[in-house]
Structure formats: structure tokens, C-alpha cells
Short mmCIF file of C-alpha atoms in Angstrom, two decimals:
data_model
loop_
_atom_site.label_atom_id
_atom_site.label_comp_id
_atom_site.label_asym_id
_atom_site.label_seq_id
_atom_site.Cartn_x
_atom_site.Cartn_y
_atom_site.Cartn_z
CA MET J 10 2.13 -0.14 -4.16
CA ILE J 11 3.15 -2.14 -7.17
CA SER J 12 1.67 -5.33 -8.60
CA PHE J 13 3.65 -6.98 -11.38
CA PRO J 14 2.35 -8.52 -14.59
CA GLN J 15 4.78 -11.42 -14.86
CA ARG J 16 8.11 -12.76 -13.67
CA LEU J 17 10.96 -10.65 -15.01
CA LYS J 18 14.03 -12.53 -16.20
CA ARG J 19 17.53 -11.40 -15.40
CA PRO J 20 18.54 -8.82 -18.02
CA THR J 21 21.21 -9.93 -20.46
CA SER J 22 23.44 -8.07 -22.86
CA SER J 23 24.38 -9.27 -26.34
CA SER J 24 28.01 -8.26 -25.91
CA ALA J 25 30.41 -6.60 -23.53
CA GLU J 26 30.61 -3.66 -25.93
CA THR J 27 26.88 -2.93 -25.68
CA PRO J 28 26.02 -2.84 -21.96
CA LEU J 29 22.39 -2.62 -20.95
CA PRO J 30 21.02 0.80 -19.98
CA ARG J 31 21.38 1.49 -16.29
CA ASN J 32 17.63 1.76 -15.73
CA ILE J 33 17.10 -1.83 -16.98
CA TRP J 34 19.45 -3.08 -14.30
CA LYS J 35 17.65 -0.91 -11.74
CA ASP J 36 14.32 -2.40 -12.71
CA TRP J 37 15.75 -5.89 -12.51
CA PHE J 38 17.12 -5.34 -8.98
CA PHE J 39 13.82 -3.75 -7.97
CA ARG J 40 11.99 -6.87 -9.11
CA GLN J 41 14.40 -9.13 -7.24
CA ILE J 42 13.68 -7.29 -3.99
CA HIS J 43 9.93 -7.19 -4.51
CA GLY J 44 9.57 -10.65 -5.96
CA ARG J 45 11.26 -12.39 -3.03
CA ASN J 46 10.00 -10.52 0.02
CA LEU J 47 6.99 -9.41 1.95
CA VAL J 48 7.04 -5.77 0.93
CA TYR J 49 4.13 -4.12 2.73
CA THR J 50 3.20 -4.84 6.34
CA PHE J 51 0.61 -2.04 6.24
CA CYS J 52 -1.31 -0.29 3.47
CA TRP J 53 -0.18 3.09 2.23
CA GLU J 54 -3.52 4.31 0.82
CA ASP J 55 -6.14 6.14 2.84
CA PRO J 56 -9.37 4.08 2.92
CA ARG J 57 -11.32 6.96 4.44
CA ILE J 58 -11.29 8.86 1.16
CA ASP J 59 -11.77 5.60 -0.76
CA ARG J 60 -15.01 4.93 1.10
CA ILE J 61 -16.40 8.29 0.02
CA ALA J 62 -15.36 7.68 -3.57
CA LEU J 63 -16.59 4.07 -3.70
CA GLN J 64 -20.06 4.74 -2.22
CA LEU J 65 -20.40 1.06 -1.32
CA SER J 66 -23.70 -0.76 -0.87
CA ASP J 67 -24.64 -4.34 -0.09
CA THR J 68 -24.95 -5.07 -3.83
CA ASP J 69 -21.37 -4.15 -4.69
CA THR J 70 -18.64 -6.61 -5.60
CA LEU J 71 -15.07 -5.33 -5.40
CA LEU J 72 -11.72 -6.28 -6.88
CA VAL J 73 -8.99 -4.86 -4.64
CA ILE J 74 -5.23 -5.31 -4.96
CA THR J 75 -4.41 -6.94 -1.64
CA SER J 76 -1.24 -5.13 -0.52
CA ALA J 77 -1.19 -5.67 3.28
CA GLY J 78 -4.93 -6.38 3.47
CA CYS J 79 -5.72 -3.44 5.80
CA ASN J 80 -7.98 -1.70 3.31
CA VAL J 81 -9.71 -4.90 2.24
CA LEU J 82 -10.77 -5.30 5.88
CA ASP J 83 -11.82 -1.65 5.95
CA TYR J 84 -14.01 -1.87 2.84
CA VAL J 85 -15.70 -5.09 3.97
CA LEU J 86 -16.99 -3.25 7.06
CA GLN J 87 -19.38 -1.54 4.63
CA SER J 88 -20.89 -5.02 4.05
CA PRO J 89 -20.56 -5.26 0.27
CA ARG J 90 -21.66 -8.44 -1.49
CA HIS J 91 -18.10 -9.76 -1.96
CA ILE J 92 -14.46 -8.63 -2.18
CA TYR J 93 -11.91 -10.36 -4.37
CA ALA J 94 -8.47 -9.57 -2.90
CA VAL J 95 -5.97 -10.08 -5.74
CA ASP J 96 -2.19 -9.77 -5.62
CA VAL J 97 0.61 -11.29 -7.67
CA ASN J 98 2.83 -11.50 -4.56
CA PRO J 99 1.67 -14.54 -2.54
CA ARG J 100 3.33 -13.15 0.60
CA GLN J 101 0.94 -10.21 0.63
CA ASN J 102 -2.00 -12.58 0.29
CA ALA J 103 -0.56 -14.77 3.07
CA LEU J 104 -0.62 -11.72 5.34
CA LEU J 105 -4.29 -11.07 4.62
CA GLU J 106 -5.03 -14.77 5.19
CA LEU J 107 -3.29 -14.57 8.57
CA LYS J 108 -5.34 -11.52 9.54
CA ILE J 109 -8.56 -13.27 8.57
CA ALA J 110 -7.55 -16.39 10.51
CA ALA J 111 -6.74 -14.26 13.56
CA ILE J 112 -10.11 -12.50 13.35
CA LYS J 113 -11.88 -15.83 13.23
CA THR J 114 -10.03 -17.50 16.10
CA LEU J 115 -8.53 -14.93 18.50
CA ASP J 116 -10.22 -12.64 21.01
CA PHE J 117 -9.82 -8.91 20.54
CA PRO J 118 -7.00 -8.34 23.09
CA ALA J 119 -4.83 -11.00 21.42
CA PHE J 120 -5.73 -9.71 17.96
CA PHE J 121 -4.76 -6.15 18.90
CA GLN J 122 -1.52 -7.36 20.44
CA MET J 123 -0.69 -9.10 17.18
CA PHE J 124 -1.73 -6.52 14.59
CA GLY J 125 -2.00 -3.39 16.72
CA GLN J 126 1.18 -3.62 18.76
CA GLY J 127 3.03 -5.86 16.29
CA HIS J 128 3.85 -8.58 18.88
CA LEU J 129 2.14 -11.70 20.17
CA PRO J 130 4.03 -13.33 23.09
CA ASN J 131 2.45 -16.75 22.66
CA PHE J 132 2.40 -16.70 18.87
CA PRO J 133 3.97 -20.16 18.32
CA THR J 134 1.26 -21.90 20.34
CA LEU J 135 -1.66 -19.86 19.01
CA TYR J 136 -0.39 -20.19 15.46
CA ARG J 137 -0.06 -23.95 15.62
CA GLN J 138 -3.35 -24.60 17.42
CA GLN J 139 -5.65 -21.89 16.07
CA LEU J 140 -4.35 -19.90 13.11
CA ARG J 141 -2.60 -22.44 10.88
CA PRO J 142 -5.66 -24.62 10.13
CA HIS J 143 -7.38 -21.63 8.51
CA LEU J 144 -4.57 -20.88 6.04
CA SER J 145 -3.98 -22.07 2.51
CA ALA J 146 -1.09 -24.47 1.90
CA TRP J 147 1.16 -21.69 0.55
CA ALA J 148 0.37 -19.39 3.50
CA GLN J 149 1.02 -22.24 5.93
CA ARG J 150 4.49 -22.81 4.47
CA TYR J 151 5.26 -19.10 4.61
CA TRP J 152 4.15 -18.51 8.18
CA ASP J 153 5.70 -21.80 9.34
CA GLN J 154 9.01 -20.22 8.35
CA LYS J 155 8.43 -16.55 9.16
CA GLY J 156 5.70 -16.36 11.77
CA SER J 157 7.66 -16.68 14.99
CA ARG J 158 10.44 -14.40 13.77
CA PHE J 159 7.92 -11.74 12.73
CA PHE J 160 5.54 -11.84 15.70
CA HIS J 161 7.34 -13.63 18.56
CA SER J 162 10.22 -11.20 18.96
CA ARG J 163 10.99 -7.84 20.49
CA GLN J 164 10.96 -6.09 17.13
CA SER J 165 7.57 -4.91 15.93
CA PHE J 166 6.06 -6.74 12.97
CA TYR J 167 5.65 -3.30 11.39
CA PHE J 168 9.41 -2.97 11.10
CA ARG J 169 9.46 -6.13 8.97
CA GLY J 170 9.13 -6.38 5.21
CA THR J 171 11.07 -4.04 2.96
CA SER J 172 8.94 -0.97 3.70
CA GLY J 173 9.00 -1.80 7.42
CA LEU J 174 12.77 -2.05 7.34
CA PHE J 175 12.86 1.40 5.78
CA ALA J 176 10.75 2.74 8.67
CA LYS J 177 13.09 1.04 11.14
CA LEU J 178 16.10 2.74 9.54
CA ILE J 179 14.37 6.12 9.75
CA ASN J 180 13.79 5.52 13.46
CA PHE J 181 17.46 4.60 13.88
CA TYR J 182 18.31 7.91 12.19
CA ILE J 183 15.97 9.76 14.60
CA ASP J 184 17.26 8.03 17.74
CA HIS J 185 20.98 7.54 17.09
CA ILE J 186 22.06 9.92 14.35
CA ILE J 187 20.24 13.20 15.02
CA HIS J 188 18.88 12.38 18.55
CA PHE J 189 15.48 13.88 17.78
CA ARG J 190 12.96 11.54 19.44
CA GLU J 191 11.37 14.00 21.86
CA PRO J 192 10.33 16.52 19.15
CA PHE J 193 8.72 13.66 17.22
CA ASN J 194 6.92 12.46 20.36
CA GLN J 195 5.49 15.92 20.89
CA LEU J 196 4.48 16.25 17.26
CA MET J 197 2.69 12.86 17.28
CA ALA J 198 0.85 13.86 20.48
CA ALA J 199 -0.42 17.19 19.11
CA THR J 200 -4.20 17.57 18.99
CA THR J 201 -4.60 20.68 16.81
CA LEU J 202 -3.04 21.99 13.63
CA GLU J 203 -1.87 25.10 15.45
CA GLU J 204 -0.01 22.96 18.00
CA GLN J 205 1.56 20.87 15.20
CA GLN J 206 2.78 23.96 13.38
CA LYS J 207 4.28 25.44 16.54
CA ILE J 208 6.13 22.23 17.38
CA TYR J 209 7.46 21.92 13.83
CA GLU J 210 8.81 25.46 13.93
CA ARG J 211 9.97 25.41 17.57
CA TYR J 212 12.22 22.40 17.00
CA ASN J 213 13.28 23.55 13.53
CA PHE J 214 12.41 20.23 11.84
CA ARG J 215 13.31 21.68 8.45
CA ASP J 216 16.98 22.00 9.34
CA ARG J 217 17.44 19.49 12.14
CA PHE J 218 15.66 16.52 10.55
CA TRP J 219 16.02 17.10 6.81
CA LYS J 220 19.81 16.92 6.70
CA PRO J 221 22.08 16.26 3.67
CA ALA J 222 22.74 12.69 4.84
CA LEU J 223 19.01 11.99 4.70
CA ARG J 224 18.84 13.54 1.23
CA PHE J 225 21.56 11.17 0.06
CA TRP J 226 19.72 8.16 1.51
CA LEU J 227 16.25 9.04 0.22
CA ASN J 228 17.57 9.69 -3.28
CA SER J 229 19.33 6.32 -3.37
CA ASP J 230 18.01 3.46 -5.47
CA LEU J 231 17.93 1.10 -2.48
CA ALA J 232 15.73 3.42 -0.40
CA GLN J 233 13.31 3.80 -3.29
CA TRP J 234 13.14 0.04 -3.83
CA MET J 235 12.44 -0.54 -0.14
CA LEU J 236 9.61 1.99 -0.30
CA GLY J 237 8.11 0.25 -3.31
CA VAL J 238 9.02 3.04 -5.72
CA PRO J 239 10.32 1.68 -9.05
CA GLN J 240 12.41 3.77 -11.40
CA SER J 241 9.40 4.71 -13.52
CA GLN J 242 7.60 6.21 -10.53
CA SER J 243 10.56 8.17 -9.21
CA GLN J 244 11.15 9.57 -12.69
CA ALA J 245 7.50 10.60 -12.94
CA ILE J 246 7.73 12.36 -9.58
CA THR J 247 10.95 14.21 -10.31
CA ALA J 248 9.91 15.18 -13.84
CA SER J 249 6.53 16.57 -12.81
CA LYS J 250 7.84 18.41 -9.74
CA SER J 251 11.18 19.51 -11.25
CA THR J 252 12.94 18.32 -8.12
CA ASP J 253 14.57 15.26 -6.58
CA LEU J 254 12.73 12.56 -4.65
CA PHE J 255 14.08 13.85 -1.34
CA SER J 256 12.43 17.25 -1.83
CA PHE J 257 9.17 15.63 -2.88
CA ILE J 258 9.14 13.47 0.28
CA GLN J 259 10.08 16.47 2.41
CA ASN J 260 7.19 18.51 1.02
CA CYS J 261 4.77 15.64 1.60
CA CYS J 262 5.93 15.14 5.18
CA GLU J 263 5.78 18.85 5.95
CA ALA J 264 2.20 18.96 4.66
CA VAL J 265 1.29 15.98 6.85
CA SER J 266 3.02 17.59 9.85
CA THR J 267 1.57 21.09 9.54
CA ASP J 268 -1.49 21.10 7.24
CA LEU J 269 -3.33 17.90 8.15
CA PRO J 270 -4.39 16.61 11.60
CA ILE J 271 -1.77 14.21 12.93
CA TYR J 272 -3.76 12.81 15.87
CA ASP J 273 -5.70 10.33 13.71
CA ASN J 274 -3.08 9.83 11.01
CA TYR J 275 -2.33 6.22 11.82
CA PHE J 276 -0.15 5.81 8.71
CA TRP J 277 2.57 8.21 9.83
CA GLN J 278 2.06 7.51 13.52
CA LEU J 279 2.82 3.84 12.81
CA CYS J 280 6.02 4.70 10.94
CA ILE J 281 7.33 6.63 13.92
CA ARG J 282 5.99 4.47 16.76
CA GLY J 283 6.18 1.01 15.21
CA GLN J 284 2.72 0.23 16.56
CA TYR J 285 -0.85 1.49 16.47
CA LEU J 286 -2.60 3.13 19.40
CA PRO J 287 -6.18 2.16 20.34
CA ASP J 288 -7.43 5.62 19.37
CA CYS J 289 -5.24 5.92 16.26
CA CYS J 290 -5.50 2.79 14.17
CA PRO J 291 -7.25 1.28 11.14
CA GLU J 292 -10.95 0.55 11.47
CA TYR J 293 -10.44 -3.22 11.60
CA LEU J 294 -8.44 -2.80 14.83
CA LYS J 295 -11.36 -1.22 16.72
CA PRO J 296 -13.32 -3.52 19.07
CA ASP J 297 -16.81 -3.11 17.58
CA ASN J 298 -15.53 -3.49 14.02
CA PHE J 299 -13.50 -6.53 15.01
CA GLU J 300 -16.65 -8.17 16.36
CA ALA J 301 -18.53 -7.35 13.15
CA LEU J 302 -15.76 -8.92 11.11
CA LYS J 303 -15.73 -12.00 13.32
CA ALA J 304 -19.52 -12.29 13.08
CA GLY J 305 -19.26 -13.03 9.37
CA LEU J 306 -18.05 -10.06 7.36
CA VAL J 307 -14.64 -11.66 6.71
CA ASP J 308 -16.45 -14.49 4.95
CA LYS J 309 -17.23 -12.00 2.19
CA ILE J 310 -13.50 -11.92 1.27
CA SER J 311 -11.74 -14.35 -1.04
CA VAL J 312 -7.99 -14.19 -1.65
CA HIS J 313 -6.40 -14.84 -5.07
CA THR J 314 -2.75 -14.91 -6.15
CA ALA J 315 -2.73 -13.68 -9.75
CA THR J 316 -2.34 -10.58 -11.86
CA VAL J 317 -5.49 -8.52 -12.25
CA ALA J 318 -5.78 -9.57 -15.89
CA ASP J 319 -5.26 -13.28 -15.18
CA PHE J 320 -7.81 -13.24 -12.39
CA LEU J 321 -10.42 -11.49 -14.52
CA GLN J 322 -9.83 -13.84 -17.42
CA GLN J 323 -10.80 -16.70 -15.12
CA LYS J 324 -14.26 -15.08 -15.10
CA PRO J 325 -15.19 -14.50 -11.44
CA SER J 326 -18.71 -15.61 -10.60
CA LEU J 327 -19.92 -12.11 -9.76
CA PRO J 328 -19.73 -9.09 -12.07
CA ILE J 329 -17.48 -6.51 -10.46
CA THR J 330 -18.90 -3.10 -9.65
CA ARG J 331 -15.88 -1.52 -7.94
CA PHE J 332 -12.14 -1.75 -8.66
CA VAL J 333 -9.36 -0.45 -6.37
CA LEU J 334 -6.16 -0.64 -8.43
CA LEU J 335 -3.72 1.26 -6.17
CA ASP J 336 -0.78 2.63 -8.21
CA HIS J 337 0.36 -0.48 -10.08
CA MET J 338 -0.47 1.01 -13.49
CA ASP J 339 2.55 3.31 -13.18
CA TRP J 340 4.74 0.22 -13.59
CA LEU J 341 2.66 -1.25 -16.40
CA ALA J 342 2.55 2.02 -18.32
CA ALA J 343 6.32 2.37 -18.18
CA HIS J 344 7.33 -1.23 -18.95
CA TYR J 345 4.36 -3.37 -19.97
CA LYS J 346 2.01 -1.36 -22.15
CA THR J 347 0.67 -4.53 -23.76
CA ALA J 348 -0.11 -5.96 -20.31
CA LEU J 349 -1.80 -2.67 -19.36
CA ALA J 350 -4.03 -2.93 -22.44
CA GLN J 351 -4.80 -6.58 -21.65
CA GLU J 352 -5.72 -5.67 -18.10
CA TRP J 353 -8.18 -3.02 -19.23
CA GLN J 354 -9.63 -5.34 -21.85
CA ALA J 355 -10.33 -7.81 -19.03
CA ILE J 356 -11.72 -5.06 -16.78
CA VAL J 357 -14.16 -3.92 -19.45
CA GLU J 358 -15.28 -7.50 -20.11
CA GLN J 359 -15.86 -8.38 -16.43
CA ALA J 360 -17.12 -5.06 -15.07
CA ALA J 361 -20.76 -4.51 -14.25
CA PRO J 362 -22.51 -1.59 -15.96
CA ASN J 363 -21.29 1.74 -14.61
CA ALA J 364 -18.51 0.17 -12.54
CA ARG J 365 -16.39 2.61 -10.56
CA ILE J 366 -12.58 2.41 -10.62
CA LEU J 367 -10.10 4.04 -8.23
CA PHE J 368 -6.38 4.36 -8.82
CA ARG J 369 -3.45 6.46 -7.75
CA SER J 370 -0.31 7.58 -9.55
CA ALA J 371 3.05 9.22 -9.08
CA SER J 372 2.15 11.38 -12.06
CA PRO J 373 -0.09 14.43 -11.52
CA CYS J 374 -1.91 13.55 -14.74
CA PHE J 375 -1.96 9.85 -15.65
CA THR J 376 -2.41 9.74 -19.43
CA ALA J 377 -1.40 6.16 -20.26
CA LEU J 378 -5.04 5.08 -20.70
CA ASP J 379 -5.65 7.54 -23.53
CA ASP J 380 -3.95 5.33 -26.16
CA ILE J 381 -5.64 2.05 -25.23
CA SER J 382 -8.20 0.46 -27.53
CA ILE J 383 -10.82 -2.04 -26.36
CA GLN J 384 -12.25 -4.76 -28.58
CA HIS J 385 -15.90 -5.74 -28.20
CA ASP J 386 -18.24 -7.56 -30.62
CA ASN J 387 -15.73 -7.12 -33.46
CA ASN J 388 -15.63 -3.38 -32.88
CA SER J 389 -12.81 -1.22 -31.52
CA TYR J 390 -13.42 1.45 -28.88
CA SER J 391 -11.13 4.01 -27.35
CA LEU J 392 -10.86 3.33 -23.62
CA SER J 393 -11.03 7.07 -22.95
CA SER J 394 -14.49 7.15 -24.58
CA LEU J 395 -15.70 4.57 -22.05
CA LEU J 396 -14.43 6.38 -18.93
CA THR J 397 -16.10 9.30 -17.20
CA TYR J 398 -13.90 10.99 -14.60
CA ASP J 399 -15.16 12.67 -11.44
CA ARG J 400 -12.25 15.08 -11.27
CA ALA J 401 -13.86 17.49 -8.80
CA LEU J 402 -14.50 14.84 -6.15
CA ALA J 403 -11.10 13.24 -6.75
CA ALA J 404 -9.31 16.57 -6.30
CA GLU J 405 -11.25 17.35 -3.12
CA LEU J 406 -10.52 13.95 -1.61
CA HIS J 407 -6.88 14.01 -2.69
CA GLN J 408 -6.30 17.09 -0.55
CA ARG J 409 -7.69 15.25 2.48
CA ASP J 410 -5.58 12.12 1.94
CA ARG J 411 -3.76 11.40 5.21
CA VAL J 412 -0.91 9.58 3.44
CA HIS J 413 -0.33 12.46 1.04
CA THR J 414 2.45 10.88 -1.02
CA TYR J 415 0.71 10.25 -4.35
CA SER J 416 0.66 12.94 -7.01
CA SER J 417 -2.86 12.09 -8.18
CA PHE J 418 -6.01 10.24 -7.21
CA THR J 419 -8.48 9.19 -9.90
CA ILE J 420 -12.16 8.25 -9.79
CA ALA J 421 -13.47 6.86 -13.07
CA ASP J 422 -16.83 5.37 -14.02
CA LEU J 423 -16.78 2.78 -16.80
CA THR J 424 -19.46 2.42 -19.44
CA ARG J 425 -19.34 -0.92 -21.21
CA PRO J 426 -19.61 -0.79 -25.02
#
């Protein structure tokens, strides 16, 4: 899930005889889609493995890239000291603000209707009377325009946003192109790995679902943009795996379908169902956790629209002990190496001693940090000399990741110079 360092201007060419490289235009169109839309209606990183890696206590202060806010609400259930939710896309922050407002003002049945089932029949009234007063001015303007269309309609909220639209199109393919809903229903209802494997083979998913038309669509630029995969990430995937993006996605989905339990995999269940089930959902959608959030845990969250570097340069009041950076460094490493160096300079300056940092990547071995130098007290340090990687734990957790679409998961401890 990508966070961008700055606004990207429309690419220009100096003359008709020297057209811009095709990938520059691709990156520009990618930014137009992601800079003007709510991209993620749900998080695509598994907080269960993050919790193990983070080892949170009540003294920890986190910086987390907001995305859809699901994992921010998951981490805060561990009752850390504070979480700074930071995202450059104000729409993503508006979504987290709306979730926090709903936790504060709605009862659990209404909250689950809204963010579990993706509908709220009386949204216009509840929004105006209860939710809106708890939102920032920007979030109020956004949900004034989008709220009723997103929540007061027959279509699930989770089929909104660019990634949600992608999921909706996949469901259209299942229902109306290949007529394959019943096999998916049986697969989602399986309770053991053996049952999953039998269903996958019995219905011949490999041939009946993974058809050439789907290959064409998944390899298209538009599909990748909707999924939040910029050109740099797709190139990293295809280069490292010596295959196309379609085959990479197929291998990931087959692993999820046959090698990992599907009954509690709320990420993939949501993509197919368009809603969460009470026994297959994020932690914040469970009744006891909802009550704990309402009782005060959500007050430990503050929401900030900024790049990571800009936010850190504003000097947050608490030194940060944990960073969750998602996969946004893939974009920075490919296009904004200076911004990547600036971000890490800010991280080193604002991190508490022995801060722990989590990030994911499309590359099996993310090496972009090796060339970064950090300045401190008029001395220069190699960033790699300040980072200690827990590769064994990261590899173990990566295999248990329910999403299973990233090529690597990294746990790094930072020693300040």
C-alpha cells in the first residue's frame, strides 16, 4: 500500500521527437488514480503477525501509515501509549476518522452493520446527528459528498475505492463470466486444510478460474493501478520471480486456498463475500474489542495527513518506539531516492533508542537502504550499520501471513548514533 512523497506533476516532453519513456506515463497515470480517490477500504497487511513482531507494551508509541485504518485499530487494542496514524492521502485518514467517530457514537450492532456488512440503512441521519461532529473539517467535506453513496446503498462499502472496485470486478467475473460461485462458497466455508485442498482439486480451480482472459486483465496496467501496484513494484515482482504478475498472483492465491487456513482469513473472505462475518473479521469488529475501543482506547490515536518525513520533521511530542511502514518504500526507492534518504534521516532523529521498524516489499530482498547515509552530530553513518535485522522471526512470520502477496517482510531494530 503506497504512500507518496509529494504531488507529481504531469510529465512533459521537450519535443515531439523525444517522447517520454512509457513507464513515466504509467507512473503519472498511477498517481492520478491514487491521488484523487479513496484507494483502500480495508488493509492488506496481516496485523496478527505484526503484533508478534512489534511486541507492544503500554510504553510504546507507534507511527503507522494509515491505509484503511483497520490495523491502527488492531494495534491500539494492545493499549500502547499512543499511535500516530500518518498518510499522505487525506481520504484514507478520513476513513479512519469515520471509524473512530462510529466507535465513539454508535452501538455495536450499528457499527457492525456499517463496517462489518458494509451498509448502514439509516446512515444519512446517523451521520448528520452523531458522526459528523467528531470529524475534522476535511473529513466532513469528504463524507458529506461520499458518505450516503458509500454506505446508504445496496452495494457494499468494500466494493468502493479503487481496490474495492477491483474486487467487485473479480466477483462479476466469478458470477457472470465463468459461473463459479458455488465452488467459491464451498471453499470459503471449509474448516480444514484437507477440505480446502479437496475442494480446490475437485472443482479444478486451476483451469476453470485461472483462464487466459483473467491473465490478460491481471497483467494490465489498469488492474495493477487499482490494486495499488505501481510499475516499480510489478517490475520487482516479475524480475525476482521470472514470471508475469498473473502467475505471481495465481501462486499466492493457490497458497492461500490450499496451504493456509481459510476459515479465519478475513482478507480473502472479504474480497469474495463483500462483507465480514462475525466469526471471520478484524479484531476491532468483535464485540468485546469494540467496547474496549469505545471505553477510551481510540483516544490514543491521532490522525495526520502528511508524508512520513514531513510528519517526523514536525517533531512529535513523544519519541517513537515502533514504526509500521507498509510497502511504500518500494515506490520511494524506485523514483524518489532522495526522499527515501530524507525519510530515514527523520526516522533516526525521532526514533527512541532501539526502535523497531516493520516494512514489506514486492522484492524478496529489499536492498535500497544499503546505500543511505545518515548525518548526526557532524558525522556520517551508514544506515545499514544502524539496523539489526531479525531475519529468522521475519521469515517465520512471513510464511504465516494470511494475505500472502508480499515477497518479503522485514523486522529491523534501529540503534541511534
